[in-house]
Coordinates of C-alpha atoms in Angstrom, one line a residue:
Chain A
M1 CA 103.6 21.3 125.2
L2 CA 101.4 24.1 123.9
I3 CA 97.6 22.5 123.7
I4 CA 95.2 25.3 121.9
G5 CA 91.7 24.3 123.2
E6 CA 90.3 23.4 120.5
K7 CA 86.3 23.3 121.6
L8 CA 86.1 26.6 120.5
S9 CA 84.5 25.0 116.5
I10 CA 81.7 26.0 114.4
I11 CA 81.3 22.6 113.9
A12 CA 80.0 21.9 117.1
K13 CA 76.2 22.6 117.1
R14 CA 76.1 24.6 120.6
V15 CA 79.2 26.2 119.4
R16 CA 77.6 27.1 116.2
E17 CA 74.0 28.6 117.7
A18 CA 75.8 30.7 120.2
M19 CA 78.1 32.6 117.8
L20 CA 74.9 32.7 115.7
K21 CA 73.1 34.5 118.2
R22 CA 76.0 36.1 119.2
D23 CA 75.9 34.6 122.8
K24 CA 79.2 34.6 124.8
G25 CA 77.8 32.8 127.2
P26 CA 79.0 28.8 126.0
I27 CA 81.7 30.2 124.2
Q28 CA 83.6 31.7 127.6
E29 CA 82.2 28.8 129.2
I30 CA 84.1 26.5 126.7
A31 CA 87.3 29.0 126.7
K32 CA 87.4 29.1 130.9
A33 CA 87.1 24.8 130.7
Q34 CA 89.6 24.6 128.4
W35 CA 92.1 27.4 130.0
N36 CA 91.7 25.9 133.7
A37 CA 92.6 22.6 132.1
G38 CA 96.2 23.7 130.4
A39 CA 95.2 25.4 126.9
R40 CA 97.2 28.2 126.9
M41 CA 96.0 29.3 123.3
I42 CA 92.5 29.3 122.0
D43 CA 91.4 28.3 119.0
A44 CA 88.5 30.7 117.5
N45 CA 87.0 28.2 114.6
I46 CA 84.4 30.3 112.5
G47 CA 84.8 28.3 109.6
P48 CA 84.6 30.4 105.8
A49 CA 82.7 32.6 107.6
E50 CA 81.6 34.6 104.0
D51 CA 79.1 36.6 105.6
E52 CA 79.6 38.5 108.6
G53 CA 83.0 36.8 108.9
E54 CA 84.8 40.3 110.5
E55 CA 82.7 41.1 112.7
L56 CA 81.9 37.4 113.6
M57 CA 85.9 37.0 114.3
Q58 CA 86.3 40.4 116.5
W59 CA 83.5 39.4 118.3
M60 CA 84.7 35.9 119.0
V61 CA 88.2 37.2 120.1
R62 CA 87.0 39.6 122.7
A63 CA 84.2 36.9 123.9
V64 CA 87.6 34.9 124.1
Q65 CA 89.9 37.6 125.8
E66 CA 87.0 38.9 128.0
A67 CA 87.2 35.1 130.0
V68 CA 90.5 33.9 129.9
P69 CA 94.0 35.6 130.2
S70 CA 94.6 33.8 126.4
P71 CA 96.4 34.8 123.7
V72 CA 93.7 33.4 120.0
C73 CA 94.2 31.0 117.6
L74 CA 92.3 32.6 114.4
D75 CA 91.2 29.8 112.7
T76 CA 89.4 30.5 108.9
T77 CA 89.7 30.3 105.7
N78 CA 88.5 34.5 105.1
S79 CA 91.5 36.2 105.4
K80 CA 89.6 39.5 106.1
A81 CA 88.2 38.2 108.9
I82 CA 91.6 37.2 110.1
E83 CA 93.1 40.6 109.9
A84 CA 89.4 41.9 111.8
G85 CA 91.0 39.6 114.8
L86 CA 94.2 40.4 114.4
K87 CA 92.7 44.0 115.3
A88 CA 90.3 42.7 118.4
H89 CA 92.7 40.9 119.7
D90 CA 95.1 42.2 122.6
N91 CA 98.3 41.3 123.2
Q92 CA 98.9 41.2 126.8
W93 CA 99.0 37.6 127.1
G94 CA 100.5 36.7 124.2
R95 CA 100.8 37.1 119.8
P96 CA 98.2 35.6 118.2
L97 CA 98.7 32.6 115.9
I98 CA 96.2 32.5 112.4
N99 CA 95.5 29.3 111.3
S100 CA 96.5 28.9 108.8
T101 CA 98.8 29.6 105.3
S102 CA 99.8 26.5 102.9
N103 CA 101.8 26.3 99.6
D104 CA 98.4 26.9 97.4
P105 CA 98.8 30.3 96.4
E106 CA 95.2 32.3 97.8
R107 CA 96.6 31.9 101.1
F108 CA 100.1 33.6 100.7
P109 CA 98.7 37.1 101.4
I110 CA 97.9 35.6 105.0
L111 CA 101.7 35.5 105.2
E112 CA 101.7 39.2 104.3
L113 CA 99.4 39.3 107.6
A114 CA 101.5 37.8 109.7
A115 CA 104.4 39.9 108.9
K116 CA 101.9 43.4 109.1
Y117 CA 100.8 42.3 112.6
N118 CA 104.2 40.5 114.1
C119 CA 102.0 37.4 114.9
Q120 CA 102.9 34.0 114.4
V121 CA 101.2 31.7 111.8
I122 CA 100.9 27.8 110.6
G123 CA 101.8 26.8 107.7
L124 CA 99.5 23.8 106.4
T125 CA 101.5 21.8 104.0
V126 CA 99.6 21.1 101.6
G127 CA 99.4 22.8 98.0
K128 CA 96.6 23.1 96.0
G129 CA 96.9 20.0 94.1
G130 CA 95.4 17.4 97.0
L131 CA 97.4 16.1 99.6
P132 CA 101.0 15.5 100.2
A133 CA 101.6 11.3 100.1
D134 CA 104.1 11.4 102.3
A135 CA 106.8 12.9 105.1
E136 CA 109.1 13.5 102.5
E137 CA 106.8 15.6 99.9
R138 CA 105.4 17.4 103.5
C139 CA 109.3 18.1 104.2
A140 CA 109.4 19.9 100.0
I141 CA 106.3 21.7 100.9
A142 CA 107.5 22.9 104.0
A143 CA 110.3 24.2 102.7
E144 CA 108.5 26.2 100.1
I145 CA 106.3 27.7 102.8
M146 CA 109.6 28.7 104.9
A147 CA 111.1 30.2 101.8
R148 CA 107.8 31.9 101.1
A149 CA 107.8 33.6 104.8
M150 CA 111.1 34.9 105.0
E151 CA 110.7 36.5 101.8
Y152 CA 107.3 38.0 103.5
G153 CA 108.9 38.7 106.4
V154 CA 108.0 36.4 108.9
P155 CA 110.8 34.8 110.5
L156 CA 111.0 31.0 110.5
E157 CA 110.4 31.0 115.0
D158 CA 107.2 32.3 114.1
L159 CA 106.3 29.8 112.0
Y160 CA 104.7 26.9 113.1
L161 CA 104.7 23.5 110.4
D162 CA 101.2 21.6 110.5
P163 CA 101.9 18.5 108.3
L164 CA 97.5 17.3 107.8
V165 CA 96.8 14.8 110.3
L166 CA 94.8 12.6 108.2
Q167 CA 91.8 10.0 109.1
I168 CA 93.4 7.0 110.5
A169 CA 90.1 5.2 109.2
T170 CA 90.7 5.9 106.0
S171 CA 94.3 6.7 105.7
Q172 CA 96.5 5.1 108.0
D173 CA 99.3 5.2 106.7
H174 CA 99.2 8.4 107.2
A175 CA 99.4 8.7 110.5
L176 CA 103.2 7.1 110.1
H177 CA 104.0 9.8 107.4
V178 CA 102.5 12.9 110.2
I179 CA 104.7 11.5 112.6
K180 CA 107.9 11.5 110.7
A181 CA 107.4 14.3 109.2
I182 CA 106.6 16.1 112.7
K183 CA 110.8 14.9 113.0
M184 CA 111.9 16.1 109.7
F185 CA 110.2 19.5 110.3
Q186 CA 112.2 20.1 113.5
E187 CA 115.9 19.4 111.0
L188 CA 114.9 22.2 108.6
N189 CA 116.0 24.8 111.0
D190 CA 118.5 25.8 113.6
P191 CA 116.4 26.3 116.3
P192 CA 114.6 23.3 115.6
M193 CA 111.2 24.8 113.6
K194 CA 107.8 24.7 115.8
T195 CA 105.5 21.8 115.2
V196 CA 102.0 22.0 115.4
V197 CA 99.1 19.5 114.7
G198 CA 95.3 19.5 114.4
L199 CA 95.1 16.3 116.7
S200 CA 91.2 14.6 117.3
N201 CA 91.5 14.8 112.8
I202 CA 93.3 11.5 113.7
S203 CA 90.4 10.1 115.4
N204 CA 87.3 11.5 113.1
G205 CA 84.8 9.0 111.7
C206 CA 86.1 6.4 114.3
P207 CA 83.1 5.1 117.1
K208 CA 82.9 7.8 119.8
H209 CA 84.5 5.6 122.6
V210 CA 87.6 5.1 120.7
R211 CA 88.4 8.5 119.8
P212 CA 89.7 9.6 123.5
I213 CA 92.1 5.9 123.3
I214 CA 93.6 7.1 119.9
N215 CA 94.3 10.4 120.0
K216 CA 96.3 9.7 123.6
H217 CA 98.1 7.3 122.5
Y218 CA 98.6 9.8 119.1
F219 CA 99.6 12.7 121.2
A220 CA 101.9 10.2 123.0
L221 CA 104.2 9.6 120.1
L222 CA 103.4 13.0 118.7
M223 CA 105.5 14.3 122.0
Y224 CA 108.0 11.3 121.9
N225 CA 109.1 12.7 118.1
G226 CA 109.6 16.5 119.5
L227 CA 105.5 18.2 118.4
T228 CA 106.0 21.5 120.0
S229 CA 101.9 22.5 119.9
A230 CA 98.5 20.5 119.3
I231 CA 95.1 21.6 118.6
A232 CA 93.4 20.0 121.0
D233 CA 90.9 19.2 124.0
A234 CA 92.6 20.1 126.8
A235 CA 90.9 18.2 128.8
E236 CA 91.6 15.3 127.1
M237 CA 94.9 15.5 126.4
G238 CA 96.3 17.2 129.7
E239 CA 97.0 13.9 131.5
V240 CA 99.1 12.4 128.4
A241 CA 101.3 16.3 128.0
K242 CA 102.1 16.2 131.6
T243 CA 102.6 12.5 132.2
I244 CA 104.9 12.7 128.5
D245 CA 106.6 15.7 130.1
I246 CA 107.9 14.2 133.6
I247 CA 109.2 10.9 130.7
M248 CA 111.3 13.4 128.6
G249 CA 112.4 15.0 131.5
E250 CA 110.8 18.1 130.4
T251 CA 109.4 18.5 134.0
L252 CA 111.0 17.6 137.5
Y253 CA 108.8 14.5 138.5
A254 CA 106.7 14.7 142.1
H255 CA 104.1 12.7 143.4
S256 CA 101.3 15.1 142.7
Y257 CA 102.5 16.3 138.7
L258 CA 99.7 16.0 137.8
E259 CA 97.8 17.9 140.0
M260 CA 99.8 21.1 139.0
Chain B
M1 CA 136.5 42.2 116.3
P2 CA 135.9 42.6 119.9
F3 CA 134.7 39.0 122.2
T4 CA 131.2 39.1 123.0
P5 CA 130.9 36.4 125.9
P6 CA 127.5 33.7 125.2
K7 CA 125.0 34.5 127.6
E8 CA 122.9 31.7 128.8
S9 CA 119.1 33.1 129.6
F10 CA 116.3 31.6 131.3
S11 CA 112.4 31.8 131.3
G12 CA 112.4 31.1 135.0
K13 CA 112.9 33.9 137.8
I14 CA 113.5 32.9 141.7
F15 CA 110.5 34.2 143.8
E16 CA 112.2 37.6 145.8
L17 CA 111.1 36.5 149.6
S18 CA 111.4 39.6 152.1
M19 CA 112.2 38.9 155.5
G20 CA 112.1 41.5 158.9
R21 CA 110.4 44.5 159.1
G22 CA 110.6 48.0 158.7
D23 CA 114.7 49.1 157.3
K24 CA 115.8 46.1 158.2
A25 CA 113.8 43.8 156.3
V26 CA 116.1 42.1 154.1
T27 CA 115.2 40.5 150.3
I28 CA 116.3 37.1 148.6
G29 CA 115.9 36.0 145.4
G30 CA 114.2 37.2 142.4
E31 CA 117.3 36.1 140.5
N32 CA 117.2 34.7 136.4
V33 CA 120.7 33.5 135.7
M34 CA 122.7 30.8 138.2
P35 CA 124.9 32.1 141.5
F36 CA 127.2 34.6 140.5
H37 CA 126.0 34.8 136.6
R38 CA 124.9 38.6 137.1
F39 CA 126.7 39.5 133.4
E40 CA 123.4 37.5 132.0
G41 CA 120.7 38.8 133.4
M42 CA 119.1 39.8 136.7
S43 CA 120.4 39.3 140.4
P44 CA 118.4 41.9 142.2
S45 CA 119.9 40.6 146.0
K46 CA 122.8 38.8 147.0
P47 CA 122.6 35.8 150.0
V48 CA 121.8 36.3 153.2
V49 CA 124.2 34.6 156.4
A50 CA 121.9 34.0 159.6
F51 CA 123.5 33.7 162.5
E52 CA 122.6 31.0 164.4
V53 CA 121.6 31.7 168.0
Q54 CA 120.1 28.7 170.0
D55 CA 117.7 29.2 173.2
V56 CA 119.8 27.1 175.3
P57 CA 123.3 27.3 176.3
P58 CA 125.6 25.8 173.6
E59 CA 126.9 22.5 175.1
D60 CA 127.4 20.3 172.5
W61 CA 128.9 23.1 170.4
P62 CA 133.1 22.5 170.2
D63 CA 135.3 24.8 171.7
T64 CA 136.1 27.1 168.4
V65 CA 133.1 28.2 167.9
K66 CA 131.5 27.9 171.4
E67 CA 134.1 30.3 172.9
A68 CA 133.4 32.9 170.5
F69 CA 130.1 33.6 172.2
K70 CA 130.8 32.3 175.8
D71 CA 129.9 36.3 177.0
V72 CA 126.5 35.8 175.5
S73 CA 125.4 32.4 174.9
G74 CA 123.9 31.8 178.4
D75 CA 120.7 34.6 177.2
P76 CA 119.6 34.0 173.7
A77 CA 118.0 37.6 173.6
A78 CA 122.1 39.2 174.6
W79 CA 123.5 36.1 171.9
A80 CA 121.2 37.7 169.3
A81 CA 121.7 41.4 170.1
Y82 CA 125.4 40.9 170.3
C83 CA 125.2 38.9 166.7
Q84 CA 123.1 42.2 165.6
D85 CA 125.2 45.1 166.7
S86 CA 129.0 43.5 167.6
L87 CA 129.2 41.2 164.3
G88 CA 126.7 43.1 162.1
A89 CA 124.6 39.8 161.3
E90 CA 122.0 40.3 158.6
A91 CA 119.4 38.2 159.8
I92 CA 119.3 36.1 162.9
A93 CA 118.6 31.8 163.0
L94 CA 117.2 31.1 166.3
R95 CA 117.6 27.8 166.4
L96 CA 114.9 26.0 169.7
V97 CA 117.0 22.8 170.3
G98 CA 116.0 23.1 174.1
T99 CA 112.4 22.4 173.1
H100 CA 114.0 18.7 171.7
P101 CA 112.5 15.6 174.1
D102 CA 115.8 14.6 174.4
R103 CA 117.6 18.7 175.3
G104 CA 115.2 19.5 177.8
D105 CA 111.9 19.4 176.7
I106 CA 111.1 23.2 177.3
P107 CA 107.6 23.4 177.2
A108 CA 105.9 25.8 174.0
E109 CA 105.1 28.2 175.3
Q110 CA 108.3 28.9 177.4
A111 CA 110.0 28.5 173.9
A112 CA 107.3 31.3 172.7
E113 CA 108.6 33.5 175.0
T114 CA 112.0 32.9 174.7
V115 CA 111.1 34.5 170.7
K116 CA 109.2 37.8 172.2
K117 CA 112.2 38.5 173.9
V118 CA 114.9 37.6 170.5
L119 CA 112.7 39.2 168.8
E120 CA 112.7 42.3 171.1
A121 CA 116.0 42.2 171.1
V122 CA 117.3 42.9 167.6
K123 CA 115.5 44.7 164.3
V124 CA 117.3 42.0 161.5
P125 CA 114.8 39.4 160.7
L126 CA 114.4 36.7 162.2
I127 CA 114.6 32.5 161.6
I128 CA 112.6 30.5 163.9
L129 CA 114.1 27.1 164.0
G130 CA 112.5 24.2 165.7
S131 CA 114.7 21.1 167.1
N132 CA 113.9 19.1 164.4
H133 CA 111.8 16.7 166.2
A134 CA 108.6 16.7 163.6
E135 CA 106.4 15.8 167.0
K136 CA 107.5 18.3 169.6
D137 CA 107.6 20.9 166.5
T138 CA 104.1 21.0 165.6
A139 CA 103.2 22.5 169.5
V140 CA 106.4 24.5 169.6
L141 CA 106.3 26.4 166.0
V142 CA 102.6 26.9 166.3
K143 CA 103.1 29.2 170.2
A144 CA 106.5 30.2 168.2
A145 CA 104.3 31.7 165.0
E146 CA 102.0 33.1 167.6
A147 CA 104.5 35.1 169.4
A148 CA 106.2 35.9 166.0
K149 CA 102.6 37.5 164.2
G150 CA 103.1 40.1 161.8
T151 CA 106.9 40.1 162.2
G152 CA 107.1 39.2 158.9
S153 CA 109.5 36.8 160.5
V154 CA 110.7 33.2 158.9
I155 CA 109.5 30.0 160.6
G156 CA 110.6 26.0 159.5
K157 CA 110.8 23.6 159.5
A158 CA 108.1 22.2 158.2
Q159 CA 108.2 18.3 157.0
E160 CA 106.2 15.5 155.3
A161 CA 105.5 14.5 158.9
N162 CA 104.4 18.1 160.0
Y163 CA 103.5 20.5 157.6
K164 CA 100.1 20.7 157.6
T165 CA 100.1 21.8 161.0
I166 CA 103.3 24.2 160.6
A167 CA 102.1 26.0 157.6
A168 CA 98.9 26.6 159.0
A169 CA 100.3 28.4 162.0
A170 CA 102.7 30.4 159.8
M171 CA 99.6 31.5 157.0
A172 CA 97.3 32.7 160.3
N173 CA 100.5 34.7 161.5
D174 CA 101.6 36.2 158.1
L175 CA 105.0 34.4 158.7
K176 CA 107.6 32.9 155.8
L177 CA 108.2 29.3 155.8
I178 CA 110.4 27.4 155.4
A179 CA 110.2 23.4 154.1
M180 CA 112.6 20.8 154.7
S181 CA 112.4 17.6 152.9
E182 CA 115.5 15.1 153.1
L183 CA 118.1 15.5 150.6
D184 CA 115.2 14.1 147.3
I185 CA 114.0 16.8 144.6
N186 CA 111.1 15.0 143.7
L187 CA 110.3 14.9 147.7
S188 CA 111.1 18.2 148.3
K189 CA 109.1 18.9 144.9
Q190 CA 106.2 17.2 146.9
L191 CA 106.3 18.9 149.5
N192 CA 106.2 22.4 148.0
I193 CA 103.1 21.1 146.1
L194 CA 101.2 19.6 149.2
I195 CA 101.9 23.1 150.9
T196 CA 100.9 25.1 148.4
Q197 CA 98.0 23.0 147.4
M198 CA 96.6 24.0 151.4
G199 CA 96.4 27.6 150.0
F200 CA 100.1 28.7 151.3
D201 CA 101.5 31.0 149.0
K202 CA 104.7 29.6 146.9
E203 CA 106.1 33.2 147.1
K204 CA 106.2 32.7 151.3
L205 CA 108.2 29.7 151.0
I206 CA 111.8 28.8 151.2
T207 CA 113.2 25.6 150.3
D208 CA 115.7 23.7 152.5
P209 CA 116.1 20.2 150.3
M210 CA 118.9 19.5 153.4
C211 CA 122.4 20.2 154.1
S212 CA 125.5 18.1 154.8
A213 CA 129.3 19.0 156.1
L214 CA 132.1 18.7 153.9
S215 CA 133.5 15.5 153.2
Y216 CA 130.1 13.9 154.8
G217 CA 127.6 14.0 152.0
L218 CA 128.3 18.1 150.6
E219 CA 128.4 16.2 147.0
Y220 CA 125.2 15.2 147.5
T221 CA 122.8 18.2 148.4
Y222 CA 125.1 20.0 146.1
S223 CA 123.8 18.5 143.6
V224 CA 120.0 18.2 144.7
M225 CA 120.3 22.0 145.2
E226 CA 121.9 22.6 141.6
R227 CA 119.3 20.2 139.8
I228 CA 116.3 22.0 141.8
K229 CA 117.9 25.8 140.3
Q230 CA 118.2 24.4 136.9
A231 CA 114.7 23.1 137.1
A232 CA 113.4 26.5 138.5
L233 CA 115.2 28.5 136.0
A234 CA 115.5 26.8 132.6
Q235 CA 112.2 24.4 133.3
N236 CA 110.5 27.6 134.5
D237 CA 109.1 25.4 137.3
A238 CA 107.2 27.4 139.4
V239 CA 106.9 24.5 142.6
L240 CA 111.0 25.0 142.6
Q241 CA 111.3 28.7 142.7
P242 CA 111.0 29.6 146.3
P243 CA 114.5 31.0 147.5
M244 CA 116.9 27.9 149.0
L245 CA 118.8 27.9 152.4
A246 CA 121.7 26.1 153.6
D247 CA 121.9 25.4 157.3
V248 CA 125.6 25.0 156.9
G249 CA 126.6 25.7 160.7
V250 CA 124.5 22.1 162.3
Y251 CA 126.3 20.2 160.3
V252 CA 129.8 21.3 160.2
W253 CA 130.7 21.9 164.0
K254 CA 129.5 17.9 164.5
V255 CA 131.9 16.7 162.1
K256 CA 135.4 15.2 162.8
E257 CA 137.4 17.9 161.4
T258 CA 135.8 20.8 163.6
Q259 CA 136.4 18.8 166.7
A260 CA 139.8 16.4 166.8
A261 CA 142.9 17.8 168.5
E262 CA 145.6 18.7 167.0
A263 CA 147.5 17.2 169.3
D264 CA 146.0 13.9 168.4
L265 CA 145.9 15.0 164.1
P266 CA 149.4 16.7 163.9
E267 CA 148.8 16.9 159.8
W268 CA 145.4 18.6 160.1
G269 CA 146.7 21.6 161.3
E270 CA 145.3 24.0 163.9
L271 CA 141.8 22.9 165.2
A272 CA 140.7 26.7 165.4
A273 CA 141.2 27.5 161.6
R274 CA 140.6 23.9 160.7
G275 CA 136.9 24.5 162.0
I276 CA 136.6 27.8 160.6
A277 CA 137.8 27.3 157.5
W278 CA 135.2 23.7 157.0
E279 CA 132.6 25.9 158.0
A280 CA 133.7 28.9 155.4
V281 CA 134.2 26.3 152.7
T282 CA 131.2 24.2 153.1
A283 CA 129.2 27.7 153.0
S284 CA 130.7 28.9 150.3
S285 CA 130.2 25.6 148.3
F286 CA 126.5 26.3 148.9
L287 CA 126.4 29.6 147.1
I288 CA 127.2 28.1 144.0
S289 CA 125.4 25.5 144.3
G290 CA 122.3 28.0 144.4
A291 CA 121.5 28.6 147.9
D292 CA 120.1 32.2 148.9
L293 CA 120.2 32.0 152.5
L294 CA 122.7 30.4 155.0
I295 CA 122.7 29.8 158.4
M296 CA 126.4 29.9 160.2
R297 CA 127.5 29.4 163.0
H298 CA 131.2 31.1 163.5
P299 CA 131.8 34.9 162.9
D300 CA 135.2 34.4 161.6
A301 CA 133.7 31.8 158.8
V302 CA 130.6 34.3 158.5
A303 CA 133.1 36.7 157.9
A304 CA 135.0 35.1 155.0
V305 CA 131.6 34.0 153.4
R306 CA 130.1 37.6 153.4
K307 CA 133.8 38.9 151.9
Y308 CA 133.6 36.1 149.4
I309 CA 129.7 37.2 148.9
S310 CA 130.7 41.0 147.9
E311 CA 133.6 40.0 145.8
F312 CA 131.4 37.5 143.7
S313 CA 128.7 40.0 143.0
M314 CA 130.6 42.8 142.4
E315 CA 129.6 44.6 138.9
V316 CA 131.6 42.7 135.8
R317 CA 132.4 45.0 133.1

């Protein structure tokens, strides 16, 4: 299970302020905490970043990689900012992951970048016309994204399919659609397609004390159904990931398995 | 169309561990393939066989193996030198069995003197073993570790009951450490975790998941070893990536098949040949299950196993 540390998001006030002031301190502190908790990639979400996006993404990539020996997940809708981030990325600890392409024509150029810079890319299974209704629709979109990836020269091993986790408080039935989609995505290719979710979206809008409970249980169910990676808070998810790995036989049990 | 054999590759790799000093130092481990699958990846070193030597004369050994060392076994240093110089030993395993409370209860200081003498007598790497009495071993192995400081020797065995003291002594004297658990893969992993949590470098560990003789539970020890190797390679489990030891001779030379006289059991064949074959077959089985280091007794059994290793390690073209 690859956990992509999610805490570096422009949505968080502390991170946003640090980004605006170009203050590396809080950014690096969060990156280190995620790394130490078991994240093996760090998500850098700078939002739409219409102004100064290129410079901001480069600054973020460098700040993260100065602090931890980790690849970075470049999370923005600004493709120029992504390209700038790819140029700044140090690949010695792994290739970067672009978040994301989709079935929206505006997001197709992202695949060109993925091919040009030989990096990995998330394919979010949404199109231009609103949200997918169920697992089957997610799969149909996934197949289109896969075909397009091959057309652009991105190997399917470098594509992570994201079924788009929705809020349980407003879209309860999608919780199961997403689990089913994770299962179905794997059958679209041999070897199975890699998958990723933005985990904490499931509990967005829920009371604060409930959120980690929903996140953890949902994560366990997704892992059981073959999820390969998640953008999530490593500190919150570490125990779940290690325990499910034990239950699934991915890691050999020892009494101190949580400490490893 | 030429046939291309399928290759299995793994993400994990066994740690390379070097034993001993100077130009006689020996390296084990480093492979990222199942045993002898050199054609699938890296297997930079061959398994090493250490000759077992004891601090006291081997009165409890059967005649077949006692006979082989009768001129030297009264003196551990001479015994070790004989193994090195006449039998071509790549390593010596000195078992301080005389320190056991039931076997003479030799004090720790005296055992440390024996270690020093053996270290002076041979240049090949030394593996220092206690008497497998968990409590006495803490005293004996601490002194023995001090005597072997800086020689690159291996010391053991650290077990659940005494690992803290023995691991600390190995660390303080820059020695490699054998961690032994009793035939339980999960406890074996757990012991390695506990030892590394003390700050001991996992790349200086040797895992001993326990051994047994052919027809006395070999299939259990075999499968524990094999599963450790698979977890190390396929699951890339760093805690299980130290090289593994099979301490063969001590188990083989106490079973009935290596001791029962031909006169009593004529259908079992000649006693000496039977005992040697028993040790060689047991040892070679553990090579297949993943042992990187063997401790053995009879010269003819060792010779057979070394031939086996060299033939299985040849380049495949």
